[in-house]
Coordinates of C-alpha atoms in Angstrom, one line a residue:
M1030 CA 130.7 67.1 76.1
I1031 CA 128.3 70.0 76.3
D1032 CA 129.5 73.3 74.7
E1033 CA 130.2 75.9 77.3
E1034 CA 128.5 78.6 75.2
H1035 CA 125.0 77.2 75.6
G1036 CA 122.8 78.4 78.4
H1037 CA 123.0 81.5 80.5
S1038 CA 125.7 82.5 83.0
L1039 CA 124.6 82.4 86.6
K1040 CA 124.6 86.2 86.7
E1041 CA 122.3 86.4 83.7
A1042 CA 120.0 83.7 85.0
A1043 CA 119.8 85.2 88.4
E1044 CA 118.9 88.6 87.0
A1045 CA 116.2 87.1 84.8
L1046 CA 114.8 85.2 87.7
G1047 CA 115.0 88.2 90.1
I1048 CA 117.1 86.3 92.6
D1049 CA 120.6 86.7 93.9
V1050 CA 123.5 84.7 92.4
S1051 CA 124.2 83.1 95.7
T1052 CA 120.6 81.8 95.8
L1053 CA 121.1 80.2 92.4
R1054 CA 124.3 78.6 93.5
R1055 CA 122.5 77.1 96.5
D1056 CA 119.8 75.8 94.2
I1057 CA 122.5 74.1 92.0
A1058 CA 124.0 72.6 95.1
A1059 CA 120.5 71.3 96.0
G1060 CA 120.0 69.6 92.6
C1061 CA 118.9 72.4 90.2
P1062 CA 119.9 71.3 86.6
V1063 CA 122.9 72.9 84.9
V1064 CA 124.0 72.8 81.3
W1065 CA 127.6 73.2 82.2
L1066 CA 129.0 72.8 85.7
G1067 CA 131.8 75.4 85.8
S1068 CA 135.3 75.3 87.1
V1069 CA 137.7 77.8 88.5
G1070 CA 138.9 80.5 86.1
R1071 CA 137.7 83.3 84.0
G1072 CA 135.1 82.3 81.4
K1073 CA 134.7 78.8 82.9
G1074 CA 131.6 79.5 85.1
S1075 CA 128.5 77.3 85.3
R1076 CA 125.9 77.8 82.6
V1077 CA 122.2 77.0 83.1
D1078 CA 119.1 76.6 80.9
L1079 CA 116.8 79.4 82.2
E1080 CA 113.6 77.5 81.6
A1081 CA 114.9 74.3 83.3
V1082 CA 115.9 76.4 86.3
R1083 CA 112.5 78.1 86.4
R1084 CA 110.8 74.7 86.4
W1085 CA 113.0 73.2 89.0
R1086 CA 112.5 76.2 91.3
A1087 CA 108.7 76.0 90.8
G1088 CA 108.8 72.3 91.7
A1089 CA 110.9 73.0 94.8
R1090 CA 108.2 75.5 95.8
G1091 CA 105.5 72.9 95.6
E1092 CA 103.9 73.9 92.3
V1093 CA 102.3 70.8 90.8
L1094 CA 102.5 71.4 87.0
P1095 CA 106.4 71.3 86.7
V1096 CA 106.5 68.2 88.8
L1097 CA 103.8 66.6 86.6
E1098 CA 105.7 67.6 83.4
N1099 CA 108.8 65.8 84.7
A1100 CA 106.9 62.8 85.9
L1101 CA 105.0 62.3 82.6
M1102 CA 108.1 62.7 80.6
A1103 CA 109.9 60.2 82.8
V1104 CA 107.1 57.7 82.4
F1105 CA 107.4 58.0 78.7
Q1106 CA 111.2 57.7 78.7
D1107 CA 110.9 54.6 80.9
G1108 CA 109.3 52.9 77.9
V1109 CA 105.8 52.4 79.2
H1110 CA 104.6 52.0 75.6
E1111 CA 106.6 48.7 75.3
R1112 CA 105.2 47.3 78.5
V1113 CA 101.5 48.0 77.6
K1114 CA 102.2 47.2 73.9
M1115 CA 101.0 50.6 72.6
H1116 CA 102.4 52.8 69.9
P1117 CA 104.7 55.5 71.4
G1118 CA 102.4 58.1 69.8
A1119 CA 99.3 56.7 71.5
V1120 CA 101.1 56.9 74.9
A1121 CA 102.3 60.4 74.1
Y1122 CA 98.7 61.4 73.3
L1123 CA 97.4 59.9 76.6
L1124 CA 100.1 61.6 78.7
L1125 CA 99.3 65.0 76.9
K1126 CA 95.6 64.6 77.7
I1127 CA 96.5 63.9 81.4
Y1128 CA 98.6 67.1 81.4
E1129 CA 96.0 69.1 79.7
R1130 CA 93.3 68.1 82.3
A1131 CA 95.7 68.8 85.2
Y1132 CA 96.6 72.2 83.8
E1133 CA 93.0 73.2 83.3
Q1134 CA 92.1 72.1 86.9
E1135 CA 95.2 73.8 88.4
R1136 CA 95.0 77.1 86.5
S1137 CA 91.2 77.3 85.8
E1138 CA 92.0 78.2 82.2
P1139 CA 92.5 76.3 79.0
L1140 CA 95.9 75.1 78.0
V1141 CA 97.2 77.3 75.2
D1142 CA 101.0 77.0 75.1
L1143 CA 102.7 73.7 76.0
P1144 CA 105.8 73.8 78.1
V1145 CA 109.1 72.4 76.6
E1146 CA 108.8 68.9 78.0
M1147 CA 105.3 68.5 76.8
R1148 CA 106.2 69.8 73.3
R1149 CA 108.5 66.8 73.0
L1150 CA 105.6 64.5 73.6
C1151 CA 103.4 66.6 71.2
A1152 CA 105.9 66.0 68.4
I1153 CA 105.8 62.2 68.9
C1154 CA 102.0 62.4 69.1
L1155 CA 101.7 64.5 65.9
E1156 CA 104.0 62.1 64.0
W1157 CA 101.7 59.2 65.0
I1158 CA 98.5 61.1 64.1
E1159 CA 99.9 62.3 60.7
G1160 CA 100.9 58.7 60.0
G1161 CA 97.2 57.9 60.0
N1162 CA 97.3 55.8 63.2
F1163 CA 95.0 57.9 65.4
Y1164 CA 91.8 56.8 63.6
R1165 CA 92.8 53.3 62.8
E1166 CA 91.1 50.6 64.8
E1167 CA 93.2 47.7 66.0

């Protein structure tokens, strides 16, 4: 069970996003992710991860990068490395390079700071590289 203290209240999140709480509630009803789906009663309200909400809202507005982040992470989580018989670190590297290229084409600037989803892939990739596998020929 997820601890209710994690995440932001809907009021906090709405203020940070510059939207009304009712808009955020509609987003949640439409599928926006929540950390904790609240119930009736004081102190039992829904809690959200502000970054996850930002990304969901961006995807709902047609922005390509948040959609791509979710898609690449889903491909990795589907275990594509097992199907193509590649090390998970090698697949993470490949997916990160795809994201980097898409980011640079979409924003016309170099990728400097990775979003949260891509940082997870980066950690897997770095572990693989630090293990000496990047330069090893198979």
